[in-house]
Coordinates of C-alpha atoms in Angstrom, one line a residue:
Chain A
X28 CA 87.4 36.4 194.3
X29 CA 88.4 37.5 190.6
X30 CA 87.9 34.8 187.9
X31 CA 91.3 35.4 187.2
X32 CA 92.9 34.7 190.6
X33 CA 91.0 31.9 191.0
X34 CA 92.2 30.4 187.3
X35 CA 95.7 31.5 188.4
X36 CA 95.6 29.6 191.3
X37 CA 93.9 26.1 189.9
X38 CA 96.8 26.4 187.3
X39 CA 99.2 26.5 190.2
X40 CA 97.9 23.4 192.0
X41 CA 98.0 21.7 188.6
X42 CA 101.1 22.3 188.4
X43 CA 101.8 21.7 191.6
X44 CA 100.1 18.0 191.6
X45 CA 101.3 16.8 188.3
X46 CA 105.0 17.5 189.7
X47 CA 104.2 16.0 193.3
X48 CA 102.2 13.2 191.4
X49 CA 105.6 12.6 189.7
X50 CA 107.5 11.4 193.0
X51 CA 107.0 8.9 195.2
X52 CA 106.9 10.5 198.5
X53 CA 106.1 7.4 200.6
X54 CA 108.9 5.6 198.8
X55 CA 111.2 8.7 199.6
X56 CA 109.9 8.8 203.2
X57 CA 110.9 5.1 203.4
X58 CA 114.0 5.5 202.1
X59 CA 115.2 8.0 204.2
X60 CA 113.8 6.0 207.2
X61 CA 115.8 2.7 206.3
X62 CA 118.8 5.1 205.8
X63 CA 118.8 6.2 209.5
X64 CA 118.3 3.2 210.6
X65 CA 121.5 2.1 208.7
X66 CA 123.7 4.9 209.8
X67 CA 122.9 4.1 213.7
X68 CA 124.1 0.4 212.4
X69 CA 126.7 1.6 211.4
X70 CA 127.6 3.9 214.1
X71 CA 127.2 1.1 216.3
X72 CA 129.6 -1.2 214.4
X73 CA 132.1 1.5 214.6
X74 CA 132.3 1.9 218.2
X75 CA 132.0 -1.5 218.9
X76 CA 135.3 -1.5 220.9
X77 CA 134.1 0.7 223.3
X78 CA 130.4 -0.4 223.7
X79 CA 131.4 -3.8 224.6
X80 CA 134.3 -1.9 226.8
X81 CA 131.4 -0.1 228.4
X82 CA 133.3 3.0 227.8
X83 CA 130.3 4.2 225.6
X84 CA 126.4 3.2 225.6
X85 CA 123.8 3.8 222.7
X86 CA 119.9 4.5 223.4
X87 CA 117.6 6.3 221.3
X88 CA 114.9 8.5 221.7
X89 CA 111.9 9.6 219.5
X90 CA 111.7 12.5 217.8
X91 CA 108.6 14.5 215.5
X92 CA 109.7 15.7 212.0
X93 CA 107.1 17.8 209.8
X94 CA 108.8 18.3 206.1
X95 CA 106.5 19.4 202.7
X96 CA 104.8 16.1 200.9
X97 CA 106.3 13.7 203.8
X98 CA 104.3 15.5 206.9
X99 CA 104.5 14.8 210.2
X100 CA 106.4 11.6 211.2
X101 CA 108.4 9.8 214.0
X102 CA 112.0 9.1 213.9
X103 CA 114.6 8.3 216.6
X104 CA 117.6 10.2 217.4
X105 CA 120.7 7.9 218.6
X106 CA 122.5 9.4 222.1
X107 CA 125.9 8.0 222.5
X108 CA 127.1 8.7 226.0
X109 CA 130.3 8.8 227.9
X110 CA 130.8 9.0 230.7
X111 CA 128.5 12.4 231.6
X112 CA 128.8 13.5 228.0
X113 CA 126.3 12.9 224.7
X114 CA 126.4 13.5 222.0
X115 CA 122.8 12.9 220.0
X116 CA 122.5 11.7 216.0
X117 CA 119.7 13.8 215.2
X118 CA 117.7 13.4 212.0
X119 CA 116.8 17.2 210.1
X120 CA 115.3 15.8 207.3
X121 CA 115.2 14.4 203.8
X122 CA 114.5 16.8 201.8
X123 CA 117.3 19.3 201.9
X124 CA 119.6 20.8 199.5
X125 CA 122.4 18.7 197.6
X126 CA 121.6 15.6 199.5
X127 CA 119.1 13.0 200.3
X128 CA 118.6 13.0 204.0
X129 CA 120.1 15.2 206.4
X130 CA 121.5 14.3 210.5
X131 CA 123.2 16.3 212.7
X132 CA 125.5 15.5 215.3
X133 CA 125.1 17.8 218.0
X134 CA 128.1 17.8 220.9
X135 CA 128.3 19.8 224.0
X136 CA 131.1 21.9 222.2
X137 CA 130.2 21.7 218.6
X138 CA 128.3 20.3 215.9
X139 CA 128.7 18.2 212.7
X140 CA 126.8 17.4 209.9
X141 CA 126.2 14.4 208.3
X142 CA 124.6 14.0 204.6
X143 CA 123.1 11.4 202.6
X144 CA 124.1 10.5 199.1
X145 CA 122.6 8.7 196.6
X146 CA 124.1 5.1 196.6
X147 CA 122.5 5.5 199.6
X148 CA 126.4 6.4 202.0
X149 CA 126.2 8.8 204.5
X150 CA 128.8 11.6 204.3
X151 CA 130.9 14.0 206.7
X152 CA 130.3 17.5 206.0
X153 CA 134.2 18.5 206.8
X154 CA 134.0 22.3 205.5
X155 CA 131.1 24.2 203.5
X156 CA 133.6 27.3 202.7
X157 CA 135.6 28.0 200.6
X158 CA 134.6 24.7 198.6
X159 CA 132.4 22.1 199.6
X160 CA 134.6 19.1 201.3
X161 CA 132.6 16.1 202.2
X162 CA 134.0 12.9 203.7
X163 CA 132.6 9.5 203.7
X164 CA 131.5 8.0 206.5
X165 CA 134.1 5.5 208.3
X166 CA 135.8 4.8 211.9
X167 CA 138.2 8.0 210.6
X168 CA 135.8 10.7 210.1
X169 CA 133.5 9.5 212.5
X170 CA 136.3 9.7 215.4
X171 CA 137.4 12.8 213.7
X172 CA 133.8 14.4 214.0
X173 CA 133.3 13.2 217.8
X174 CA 136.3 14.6 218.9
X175 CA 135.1 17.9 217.0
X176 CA 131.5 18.2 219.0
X177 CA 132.5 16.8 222.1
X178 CA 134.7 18.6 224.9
X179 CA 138.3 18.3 225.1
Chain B
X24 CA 146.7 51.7 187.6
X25 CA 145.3 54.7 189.1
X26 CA 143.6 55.0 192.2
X27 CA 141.3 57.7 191.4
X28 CA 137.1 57.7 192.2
X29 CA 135.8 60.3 189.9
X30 CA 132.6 61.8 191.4
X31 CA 129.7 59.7 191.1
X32 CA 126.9 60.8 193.2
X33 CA 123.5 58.4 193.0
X34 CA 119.9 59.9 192.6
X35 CA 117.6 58.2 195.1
X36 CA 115.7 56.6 192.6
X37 CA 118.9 54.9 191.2
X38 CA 119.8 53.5 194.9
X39 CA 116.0 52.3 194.9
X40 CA 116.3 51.0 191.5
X41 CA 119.5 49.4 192.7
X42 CA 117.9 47.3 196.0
X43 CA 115.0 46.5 193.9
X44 CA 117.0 44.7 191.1
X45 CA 118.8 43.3 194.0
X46 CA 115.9 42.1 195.4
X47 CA 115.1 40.6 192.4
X48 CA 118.0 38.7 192.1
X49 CA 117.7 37.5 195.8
X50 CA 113.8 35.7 195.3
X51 CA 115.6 34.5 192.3
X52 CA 118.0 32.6 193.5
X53 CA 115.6 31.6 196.7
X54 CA 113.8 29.7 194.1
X55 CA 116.3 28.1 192.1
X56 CA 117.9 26.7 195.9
X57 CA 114.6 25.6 197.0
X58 CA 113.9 23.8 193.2
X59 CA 117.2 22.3 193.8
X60 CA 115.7 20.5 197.1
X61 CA 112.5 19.5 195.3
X62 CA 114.4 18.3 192.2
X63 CA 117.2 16.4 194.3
X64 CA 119.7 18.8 192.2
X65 CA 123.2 17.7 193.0
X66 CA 124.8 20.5 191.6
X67 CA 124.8 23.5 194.2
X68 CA 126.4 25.9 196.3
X69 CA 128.0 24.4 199.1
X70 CA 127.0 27.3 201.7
X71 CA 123.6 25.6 200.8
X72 CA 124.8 22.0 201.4
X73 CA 122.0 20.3 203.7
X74 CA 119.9 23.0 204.5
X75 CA 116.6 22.3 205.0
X76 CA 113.7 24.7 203.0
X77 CA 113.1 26.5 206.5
X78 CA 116.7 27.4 207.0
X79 CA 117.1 28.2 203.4
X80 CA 114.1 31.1 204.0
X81 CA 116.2 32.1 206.7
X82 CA 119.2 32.8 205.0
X83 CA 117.6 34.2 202.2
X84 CA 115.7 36.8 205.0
X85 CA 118.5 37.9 206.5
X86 CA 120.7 38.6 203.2
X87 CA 117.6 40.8 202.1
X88 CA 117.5 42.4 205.6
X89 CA 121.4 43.0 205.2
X90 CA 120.2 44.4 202.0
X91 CA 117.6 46.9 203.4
X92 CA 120.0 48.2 205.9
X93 CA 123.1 48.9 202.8
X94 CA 120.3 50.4 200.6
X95 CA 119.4 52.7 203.5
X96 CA 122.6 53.5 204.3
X97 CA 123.7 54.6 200.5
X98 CA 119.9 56.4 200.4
X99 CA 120.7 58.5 203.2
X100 CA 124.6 58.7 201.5
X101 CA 122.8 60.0 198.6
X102 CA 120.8 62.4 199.9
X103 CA 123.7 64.2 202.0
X104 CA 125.5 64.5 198.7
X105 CA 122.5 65.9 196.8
X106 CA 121.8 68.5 199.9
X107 CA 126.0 69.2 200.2
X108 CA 126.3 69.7 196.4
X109 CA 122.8 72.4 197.0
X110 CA 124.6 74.1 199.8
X111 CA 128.0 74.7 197.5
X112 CA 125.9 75.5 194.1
X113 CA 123.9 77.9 196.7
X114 CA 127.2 79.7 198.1
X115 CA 128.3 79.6 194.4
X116 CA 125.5 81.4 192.9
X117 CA 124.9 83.9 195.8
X118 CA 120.7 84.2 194.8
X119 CA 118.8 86.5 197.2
X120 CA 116.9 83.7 198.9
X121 CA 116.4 82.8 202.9
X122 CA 118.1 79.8 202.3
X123 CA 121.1 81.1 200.9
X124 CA 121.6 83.5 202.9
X125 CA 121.4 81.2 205.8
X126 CA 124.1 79.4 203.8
X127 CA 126.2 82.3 203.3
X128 CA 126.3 83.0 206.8
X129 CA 126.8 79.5 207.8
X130 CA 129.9 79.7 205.7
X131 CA 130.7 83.3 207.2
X132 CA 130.9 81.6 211.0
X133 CA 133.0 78.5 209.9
X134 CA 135.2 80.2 207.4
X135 CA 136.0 78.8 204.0
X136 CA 138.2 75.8 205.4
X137 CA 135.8 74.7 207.8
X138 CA 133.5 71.6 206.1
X139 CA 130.3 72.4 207.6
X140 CA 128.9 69.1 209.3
X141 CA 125.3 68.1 207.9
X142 CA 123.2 67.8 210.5
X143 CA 124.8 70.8 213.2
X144 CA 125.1 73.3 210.8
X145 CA 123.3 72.8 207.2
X146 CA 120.4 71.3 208.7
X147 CA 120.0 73.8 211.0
X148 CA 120.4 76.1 208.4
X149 CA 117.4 74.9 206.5
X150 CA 115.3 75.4 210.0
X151 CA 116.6 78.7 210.6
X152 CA 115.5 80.0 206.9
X153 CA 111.9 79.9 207.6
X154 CA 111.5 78.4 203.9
X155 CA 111.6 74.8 204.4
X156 CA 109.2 72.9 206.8
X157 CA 110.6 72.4 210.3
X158 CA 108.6 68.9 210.5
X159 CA 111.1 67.6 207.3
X160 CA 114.2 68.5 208.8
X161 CA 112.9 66.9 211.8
X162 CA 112.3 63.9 210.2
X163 CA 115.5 63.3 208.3
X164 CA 117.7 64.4 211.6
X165 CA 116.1 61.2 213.3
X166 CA 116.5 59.3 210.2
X167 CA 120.0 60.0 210.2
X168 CA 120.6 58.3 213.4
X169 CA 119.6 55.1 211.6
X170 CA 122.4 56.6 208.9
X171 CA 124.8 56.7 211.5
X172 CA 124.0 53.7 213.7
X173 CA 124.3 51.8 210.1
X174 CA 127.8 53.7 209.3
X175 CA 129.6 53.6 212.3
X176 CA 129.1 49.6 212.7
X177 CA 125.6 49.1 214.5
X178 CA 128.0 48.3 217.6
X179 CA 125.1 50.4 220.2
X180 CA 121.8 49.6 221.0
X181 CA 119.8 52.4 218.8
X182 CA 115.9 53.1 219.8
X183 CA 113.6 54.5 216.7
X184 CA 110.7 55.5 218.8
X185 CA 108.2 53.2 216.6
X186 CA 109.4 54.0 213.6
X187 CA 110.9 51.5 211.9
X188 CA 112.3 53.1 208.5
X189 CA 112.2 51.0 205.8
X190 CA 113.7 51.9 202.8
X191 CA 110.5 53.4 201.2
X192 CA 109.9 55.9 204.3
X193 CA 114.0 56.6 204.2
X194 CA 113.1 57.6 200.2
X195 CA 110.1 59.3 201.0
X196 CA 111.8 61.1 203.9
X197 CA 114.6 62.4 202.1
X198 CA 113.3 63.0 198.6
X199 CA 110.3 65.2 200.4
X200 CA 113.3 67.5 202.1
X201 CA 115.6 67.9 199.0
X202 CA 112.2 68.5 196.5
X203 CA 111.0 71.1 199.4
X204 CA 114.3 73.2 199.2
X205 CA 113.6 76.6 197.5

């Protein structure tokens, strides 16, 4: 290989390591993971009416991530079932664009997106187009958003 | 204000010049999204919001696919303009060559009101002359179904028999017919 590629290259991955060096990647990691774990909280102290109803019912489930700097790692996505319906919380990932963390709520007739801000407070992604319109998090927009994904 | 478009044909190389400063500006803006995700950037635009760096790729592929297939379609635009505006300097000048003379009676069968259609009539033209190679027509006709798939809304299924025409070959294809006419 030419001297020159090879210098190129080692003043990439200097690069590259002194700005990865920079961040705390486990810390992020950990972050995010606490942050799911306080969204399904707080899903579940939303719908407390109809869990202890028994109108609805939580479990989880694990899934595998891979992401750059953070690998491959276990998370758990939250199903919320009614009757023969679910709708699943599924982490995409921390590190995405504009936000922090990233979970989708996919329903059998649609799907939502929910974002992580810095404070940490998860967000409602209401509209991307024509301007950006995020929600926060509460009993509103999370009714709002199941009755977008779910059927009729 | 006046509603007028003024001639302005393109050369091929200025539609190539075009995609590739395109281009340009696409891996441009790539990065700057996918620094935005590294950096935790909150300022950004909100078609962006949330996407991971895989999906981001994906966005950015197809727009430069999109781009390919517009850059095709205004190279093959270009090249019908440069080989129409041949055909009327030829029936303008009246020189003595096989071409022409293919040309003139070309324009002899349809009459002067009659736009001759590119690929029935000047194409076949240009095989009938004997003075421009058989396998260049050839090879722009079948480009020019990827023309026509592209301008008439890609709404069939179109089969390119291998061939896959980027927008290099599309170049090659048509700059090798309109530098090969005599």
């Amino acid at each position: 290989m030419p001297e020159t590629l090879t210098q190129f290259f080692r003043e990439k991955k200097q690069r590259a390591d002194a700005e990865s060096a920079s961040i705390d990647w486990e810390a992020r990691k950990r972050e995010w993971l606490e942050a799911i774990e306080g969204l399904y909280g707080e899903v579940r102290e939303l719908l407390r009416d109809p869990l202890e109803q028994k109108t609805a019912r939580l479990a989880r489930r694990p899934k595998e991530i891979f992401e750059d700097h953070l690998g491959r790692y276990q998370v758990e996505e939250l199903v919320l079932t009614v009757g023969d319906e679910e709708v699943v919380f599924s982490p995409r990932g921390r590190n995405v664009v504009g936000a922090i963390g990233r979970v989708d709520v996919e329903g059998e007739s649609g799907e939502a997106m929910l974002v992580l801000q810095p404070g940490p407070r998860w967000a409602v992604v209401r509209s991307k187009y024509p301007a950006l319109k995020l929600v926060p998090l509460n009993e509103v927009s999370l009714e709002e958003t199941l009755r977008g994904v779910m059927r009729a | 204000m006046s509603a007028i478009r003024h001639p302005e044909p393109r050369s091929l190389e200025q539609v190539r010049a075009w995609h590739e400063a395109m281009n340009e500006s696409l891996f441009a803006h790539r990065a700057r999204v996918l620094a935005n995700i590294r950096r935790e950037a909150p300022a950004v635009e909100s078609r962006f919001m949330g996407m991971s760096r895989g999906e981001v790729g994906d966005f950015f592929h197809a727009q430069r696919k999109e781009l390919d297939d517009l850059s095709i379609l205004a190279m093959m635009a270009s090249a019908e303009a440069a080989i129409r505006a041949d055909y009327a300097r030829r029936l303008y000048r009246r020189g003595g060559d096989g071409l022409t003379r293919e040309y003139v009676a070309l324009r002899g069968r349809l009459g002067a009101q009659v736009r001759a259609s590119l690929d029935e009539d000047i194409l076949e033209a240009m095989r009938g002359c004997g003075l421009v190679s058989l396998h260049l027509v050839s090879r722009f006709r079948d480009a020019l179904r990827l023309r026509h798939w592209l301008a008439h809304g890609r709404y069939w299924k179109l089969t390119l028999g291998g061939y896959a025409y980027s927008l290099e070959d599309v170049f090659r294809i048509a700059d090798e017919l309109i530098q090969s006419l005599p």
